[in-house]
Every structure is written in C-alpha cells, then in structure tokens.
mmCIF file of C-alpha atoms in Angstrom:
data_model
loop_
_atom_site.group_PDB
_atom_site.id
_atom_site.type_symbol
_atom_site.label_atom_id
_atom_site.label_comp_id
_atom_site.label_asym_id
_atom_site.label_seq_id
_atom_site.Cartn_x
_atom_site.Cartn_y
_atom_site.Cartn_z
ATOM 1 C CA UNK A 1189 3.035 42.632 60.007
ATOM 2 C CA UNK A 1190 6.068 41.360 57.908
ATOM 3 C CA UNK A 1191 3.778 39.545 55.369
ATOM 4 C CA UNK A 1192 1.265 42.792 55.416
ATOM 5 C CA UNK A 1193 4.738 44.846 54.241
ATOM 6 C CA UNK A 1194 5.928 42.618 52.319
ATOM 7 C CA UNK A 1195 5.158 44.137 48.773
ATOM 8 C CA UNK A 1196 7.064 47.495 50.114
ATOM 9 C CA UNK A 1197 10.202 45.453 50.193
ATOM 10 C CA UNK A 1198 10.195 45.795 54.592
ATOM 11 C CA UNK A 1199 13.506 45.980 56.677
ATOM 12 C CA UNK A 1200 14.074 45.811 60.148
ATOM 13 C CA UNK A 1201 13.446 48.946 60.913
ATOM 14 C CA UNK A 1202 10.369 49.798 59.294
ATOM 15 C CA UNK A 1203 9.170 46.973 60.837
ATOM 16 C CA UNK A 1204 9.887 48.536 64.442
ATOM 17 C CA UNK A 1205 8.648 51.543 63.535
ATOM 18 C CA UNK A 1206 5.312 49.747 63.253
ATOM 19 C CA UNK A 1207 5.504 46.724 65.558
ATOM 20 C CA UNK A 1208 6.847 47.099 69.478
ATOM 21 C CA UNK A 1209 8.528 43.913 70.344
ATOM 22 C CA UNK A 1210 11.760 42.713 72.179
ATOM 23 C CA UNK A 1211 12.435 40.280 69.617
ATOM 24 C CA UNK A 1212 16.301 40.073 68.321
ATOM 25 C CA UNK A 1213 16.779 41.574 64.927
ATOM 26 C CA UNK A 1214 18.024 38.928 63.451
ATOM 27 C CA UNK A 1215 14.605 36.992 64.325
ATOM 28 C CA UNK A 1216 12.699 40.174 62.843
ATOM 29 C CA UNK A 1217 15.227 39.857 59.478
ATOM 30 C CA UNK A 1218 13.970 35.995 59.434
ATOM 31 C CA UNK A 1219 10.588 36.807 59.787
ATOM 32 C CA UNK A 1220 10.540 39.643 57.090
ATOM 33 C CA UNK A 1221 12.546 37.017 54.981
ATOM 34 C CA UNK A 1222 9.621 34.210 55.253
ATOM 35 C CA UNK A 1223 7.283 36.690 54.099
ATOM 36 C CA UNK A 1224 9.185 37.846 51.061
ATOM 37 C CA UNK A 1225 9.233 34.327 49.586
ATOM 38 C CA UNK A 1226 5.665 34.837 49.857
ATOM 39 C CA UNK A 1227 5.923 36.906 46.982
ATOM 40 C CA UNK A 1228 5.843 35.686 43.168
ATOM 41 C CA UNK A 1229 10.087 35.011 41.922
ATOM 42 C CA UNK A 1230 11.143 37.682 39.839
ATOM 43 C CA UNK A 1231 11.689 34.879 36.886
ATOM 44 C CA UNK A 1232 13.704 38.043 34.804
ATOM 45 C CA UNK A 1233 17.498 36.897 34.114
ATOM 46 C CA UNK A 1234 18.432 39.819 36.520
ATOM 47 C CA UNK A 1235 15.671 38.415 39.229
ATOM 48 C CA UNK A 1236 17.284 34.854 38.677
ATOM 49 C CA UNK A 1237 20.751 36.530 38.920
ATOM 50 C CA UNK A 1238 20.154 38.217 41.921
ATOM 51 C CA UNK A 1239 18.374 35.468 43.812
ATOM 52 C CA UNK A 1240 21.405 33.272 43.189
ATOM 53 C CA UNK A 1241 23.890 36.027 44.834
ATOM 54 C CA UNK A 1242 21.242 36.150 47.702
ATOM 55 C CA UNK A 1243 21.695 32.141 48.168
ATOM 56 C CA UNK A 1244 25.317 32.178 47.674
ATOM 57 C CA UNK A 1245 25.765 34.562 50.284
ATOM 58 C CA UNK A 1246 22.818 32.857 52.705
ATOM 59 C CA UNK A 1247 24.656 29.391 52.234
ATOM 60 C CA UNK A 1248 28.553 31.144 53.087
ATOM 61 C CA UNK A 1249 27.164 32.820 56.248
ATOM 62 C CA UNK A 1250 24.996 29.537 57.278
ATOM 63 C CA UNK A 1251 28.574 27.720 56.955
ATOM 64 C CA UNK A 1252 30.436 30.430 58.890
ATOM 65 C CA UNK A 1253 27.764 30.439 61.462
ATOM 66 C CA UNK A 1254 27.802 26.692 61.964
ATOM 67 C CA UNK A 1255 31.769 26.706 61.969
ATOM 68 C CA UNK A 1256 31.611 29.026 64.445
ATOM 69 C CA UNK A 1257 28.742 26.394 66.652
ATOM 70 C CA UNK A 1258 31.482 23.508 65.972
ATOM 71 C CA UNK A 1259 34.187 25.854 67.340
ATOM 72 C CA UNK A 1260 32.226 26.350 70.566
ATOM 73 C CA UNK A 1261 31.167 22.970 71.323
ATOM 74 C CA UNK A 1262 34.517 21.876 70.730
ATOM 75 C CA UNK A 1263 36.257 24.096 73.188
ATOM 76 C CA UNK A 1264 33.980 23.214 75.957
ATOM 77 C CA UNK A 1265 35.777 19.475 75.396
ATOM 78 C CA UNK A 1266 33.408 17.846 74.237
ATOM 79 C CA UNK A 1267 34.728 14.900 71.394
ATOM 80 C CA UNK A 1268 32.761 14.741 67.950
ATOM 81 C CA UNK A 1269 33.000 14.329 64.319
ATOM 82 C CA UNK A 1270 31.821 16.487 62.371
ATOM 83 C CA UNK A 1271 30.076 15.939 59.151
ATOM 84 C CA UNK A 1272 33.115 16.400 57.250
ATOM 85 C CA UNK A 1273 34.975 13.871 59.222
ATOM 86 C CA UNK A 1274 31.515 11.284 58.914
ATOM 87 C CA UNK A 1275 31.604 11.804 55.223
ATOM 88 C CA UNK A 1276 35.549 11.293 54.846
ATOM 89 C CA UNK A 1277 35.033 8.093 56.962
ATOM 90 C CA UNK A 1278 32.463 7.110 54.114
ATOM 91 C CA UNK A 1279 29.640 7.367 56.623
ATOM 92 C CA UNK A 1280 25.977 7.777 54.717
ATOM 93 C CA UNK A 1281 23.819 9.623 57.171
ATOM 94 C CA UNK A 1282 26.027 11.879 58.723
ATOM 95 C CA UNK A 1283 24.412 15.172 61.171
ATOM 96 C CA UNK A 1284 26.254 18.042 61.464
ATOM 97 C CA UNK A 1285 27.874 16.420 64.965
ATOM 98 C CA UNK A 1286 27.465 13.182 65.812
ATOM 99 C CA UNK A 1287 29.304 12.285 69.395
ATOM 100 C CA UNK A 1288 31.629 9.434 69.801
ATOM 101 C CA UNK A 1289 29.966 9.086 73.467
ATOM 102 C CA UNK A 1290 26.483 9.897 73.416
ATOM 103 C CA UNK A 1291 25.983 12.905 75.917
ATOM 104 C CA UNK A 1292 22.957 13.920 78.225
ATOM 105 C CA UNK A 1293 21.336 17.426 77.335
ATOM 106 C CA UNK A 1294 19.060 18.709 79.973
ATOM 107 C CA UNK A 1295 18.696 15.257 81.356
ATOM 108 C CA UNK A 1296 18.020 13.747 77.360
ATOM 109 C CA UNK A 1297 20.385 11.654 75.641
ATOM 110 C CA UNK A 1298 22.000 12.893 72.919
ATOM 111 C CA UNK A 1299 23.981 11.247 70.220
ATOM 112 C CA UNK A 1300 23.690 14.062 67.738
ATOM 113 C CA UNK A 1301 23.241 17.297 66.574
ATOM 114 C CA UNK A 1302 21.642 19.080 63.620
ATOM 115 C CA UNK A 1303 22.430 22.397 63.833
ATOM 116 C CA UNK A 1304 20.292 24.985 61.476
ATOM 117 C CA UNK A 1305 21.184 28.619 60.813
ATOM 118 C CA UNK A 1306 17.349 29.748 60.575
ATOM 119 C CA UNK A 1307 14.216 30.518 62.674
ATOM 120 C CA UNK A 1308 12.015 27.272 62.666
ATOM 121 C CA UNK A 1309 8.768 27.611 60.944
ATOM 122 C CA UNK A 1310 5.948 24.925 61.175
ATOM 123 C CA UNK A 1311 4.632 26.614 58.403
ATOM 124 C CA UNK A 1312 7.468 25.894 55.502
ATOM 125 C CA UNK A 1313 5.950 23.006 54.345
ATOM 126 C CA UNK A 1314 8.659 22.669 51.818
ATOM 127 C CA UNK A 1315 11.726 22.826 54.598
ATOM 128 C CA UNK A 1316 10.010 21.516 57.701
ATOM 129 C CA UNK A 1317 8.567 17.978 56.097
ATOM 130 C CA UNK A 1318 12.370 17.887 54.406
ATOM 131 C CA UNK A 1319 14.350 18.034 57.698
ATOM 132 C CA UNK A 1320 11.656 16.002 59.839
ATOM 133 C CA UNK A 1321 12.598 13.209 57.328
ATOM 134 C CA UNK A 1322 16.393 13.939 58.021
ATOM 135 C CA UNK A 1323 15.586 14.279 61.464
ATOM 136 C CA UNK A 1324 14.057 10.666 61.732
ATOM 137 C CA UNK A 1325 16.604 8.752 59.845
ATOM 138 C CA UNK A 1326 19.272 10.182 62.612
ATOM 139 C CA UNK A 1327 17.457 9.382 65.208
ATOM 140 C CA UNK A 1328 16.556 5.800 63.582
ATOM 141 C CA UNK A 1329 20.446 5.340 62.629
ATOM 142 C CA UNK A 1330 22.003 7.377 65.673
ATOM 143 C CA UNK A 1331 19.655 6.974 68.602
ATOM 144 C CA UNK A 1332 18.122 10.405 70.373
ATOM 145 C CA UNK A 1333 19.384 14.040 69.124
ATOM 146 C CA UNK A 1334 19.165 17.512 69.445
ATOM 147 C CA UNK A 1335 18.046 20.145 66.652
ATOM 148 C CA UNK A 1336 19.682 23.433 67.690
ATOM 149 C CA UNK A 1337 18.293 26.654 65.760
ATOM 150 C CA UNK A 1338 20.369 29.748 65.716
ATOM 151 C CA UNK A 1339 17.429 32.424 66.028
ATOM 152 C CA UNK A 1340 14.633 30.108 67.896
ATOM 153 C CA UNK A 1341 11.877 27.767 66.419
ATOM 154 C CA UNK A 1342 8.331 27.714 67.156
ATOM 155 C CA UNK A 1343 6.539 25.330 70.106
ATOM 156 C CA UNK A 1344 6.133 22.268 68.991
ATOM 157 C CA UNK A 1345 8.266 22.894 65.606
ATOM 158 C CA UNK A 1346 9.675 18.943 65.288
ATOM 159 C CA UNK A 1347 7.321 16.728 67.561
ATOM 160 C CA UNK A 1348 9.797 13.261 66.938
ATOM 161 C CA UNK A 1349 10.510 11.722 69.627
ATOM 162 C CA UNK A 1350 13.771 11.192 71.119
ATOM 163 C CA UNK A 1351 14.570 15.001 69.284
ATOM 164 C CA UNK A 1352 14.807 17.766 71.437
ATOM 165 C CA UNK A 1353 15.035 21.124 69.765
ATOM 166 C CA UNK A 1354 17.109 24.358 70.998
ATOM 167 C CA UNK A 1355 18.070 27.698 70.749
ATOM 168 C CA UNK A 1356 21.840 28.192 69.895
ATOM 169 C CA UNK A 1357 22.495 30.242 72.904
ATOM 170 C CA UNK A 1358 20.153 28.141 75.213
ATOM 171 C CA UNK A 1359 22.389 24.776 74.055
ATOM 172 C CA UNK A 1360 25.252 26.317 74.313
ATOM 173 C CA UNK A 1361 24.675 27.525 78.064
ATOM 174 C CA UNK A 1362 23.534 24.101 78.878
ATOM 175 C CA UNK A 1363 26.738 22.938 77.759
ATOM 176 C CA UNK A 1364 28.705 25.367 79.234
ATOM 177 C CA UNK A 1365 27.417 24.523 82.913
ATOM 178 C CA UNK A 1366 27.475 20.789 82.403
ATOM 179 C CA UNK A 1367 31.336 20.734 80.974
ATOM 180 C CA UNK A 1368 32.174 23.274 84.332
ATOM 181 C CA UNK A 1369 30.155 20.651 87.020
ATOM 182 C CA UNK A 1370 32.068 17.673 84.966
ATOM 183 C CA UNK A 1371 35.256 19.764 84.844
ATOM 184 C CA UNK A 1372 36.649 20.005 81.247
ATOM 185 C CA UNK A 1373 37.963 18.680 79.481
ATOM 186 C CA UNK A 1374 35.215 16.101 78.942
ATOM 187 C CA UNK A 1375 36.067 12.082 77.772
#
C-alpha cells in the first residue's frame, strides 16, 4: 500500500486509514520511507537542499538512537568498546560493539554487534549487499555476531553464518534476563 501511495506523498496515518495492521508506527514510517525512494530525486537545488536536511537529520537521530542502544547494554554490565574506542585504539574493522569476552546470545556466541537504526529490507539491493560485506569481514576478523535492527528485519534478511539478527527490544530482553540469572554486574 505504501508504494501504491507513494506519489500522494503518504504518512502514517493515511496509511491506517487504508491498511488495518498492528504494526508499530515507526515500522509503517520505514515502510512509507522505502517506497518514497522509489520515486525519481527531485535533482532541483531546493530538492538537493532538502534531501540533504532530510539525511542530516536521519544520520543525528540514527546516532542518538544507537547512543541510546550503547547506554543500555552498558548498564546491564556488560564490558565493550565501542567503535569510537576501536577506532581510537587504531583498530581497522571496528562494529559498533565489539566485546572484550565474547558473550552467548540465545545460546550463540557473540563477539559483536552491528547495531542498525532501520527496518531490514532484502530488497535494498544497494544497502543490504553493502552491510552483508561488512557483516562478513566481522565475522571473518571477530568470530560470530549479532545484527540488531531497531524496527525489525525481514526472515531470512542476512543468511551468514555465525550472524544472528535481532530486534532491538527482543536483544535487549535477552540481555536483560541473562545479566539477572548471571547477577550483574557481568566480567
């Protein structure tokens, strides 16, 4: 339904109006989104202009929203670098978190995590063949890792092996119960 709206510039709502689901808004804003960039660019200095503000802004809430991931993982005890600290260490491949003891998700190793502020698509070819290429040189450098989406991903979205992918609020629960049986703070 998004992409069939997508030339009357669609929002949430008018998408509810016309489709019942129980799907979060913020899923229904990403799908709308995906269908816009089906759409030509507006190549017009304003068009440019304005899709440069929309990028700035995506990138500055992406950051806040994986600051805010960090934060959370952090606070159930559980000791990290993050990419900033890789990168200061002069580190070359360096995932978003990358454990200094490799921990077990859902009974998966895990020595890192990527951690994307999007829905995942299998149909962005452009972003999807990108990150699986990311993906594998972790896993190659690092050893098994987890992919953690803030709004979902489809089945099957990165079939790597030794990846597991997650929902943020599905990790984070998993976490959660594993620091509380361990007792925090974890080593």
């Amino acid at each position: 339904m998004a992409c069939h709206l997508r030339f009357q510039n669609p929002d949430v709502n008018m998408l509810l109006q016309r489709v019942h689901t129980e799907l979060d808004a913020s899923v229904i804003s990403a799908l709308i989104e995906a269908a816009l960039r089906l759409l030509p660019p507006d190549n017009s200095p304003k068009g440019r202009a304005e899709a440069k503000d929309k990028m700035q802004q995506k990138q500055k809430q992406a950051l806040l929203q994986e600051t805010y991931f960090i934060g959370q993982i952090r606070g159930l005890g559980y000791r990290f670098q993050t990419e900033k600290e890789q990168q200061e260490a002069r580190q070359s491949s360096t995932p978003d978190i990358r454990f200094l003891e490799p921990i077990s998700v859902n009974g998966n190793l895990c020595h890192w995590i990527e951690y994307k502020n999007y829905f995942g698509f299998k149909a962005n070819p452009f972003i999807t063949s990108k990150n699986r290429k990311q993906y594998r040189n972790y896993a190659s450098r690092f050893g098994p890792g987890a992919v953690v989406y803030k709004l979902g991903f489809e089945v099957e979205h990165v079939s790597i092996n030794g990846i597991e992918s997650f929902r943020e609020a599905e990790f984070l629960y998993i976490l959660g119960q594993q620091s509380e049986l361990k007792g925090s703070p974890l080593g």
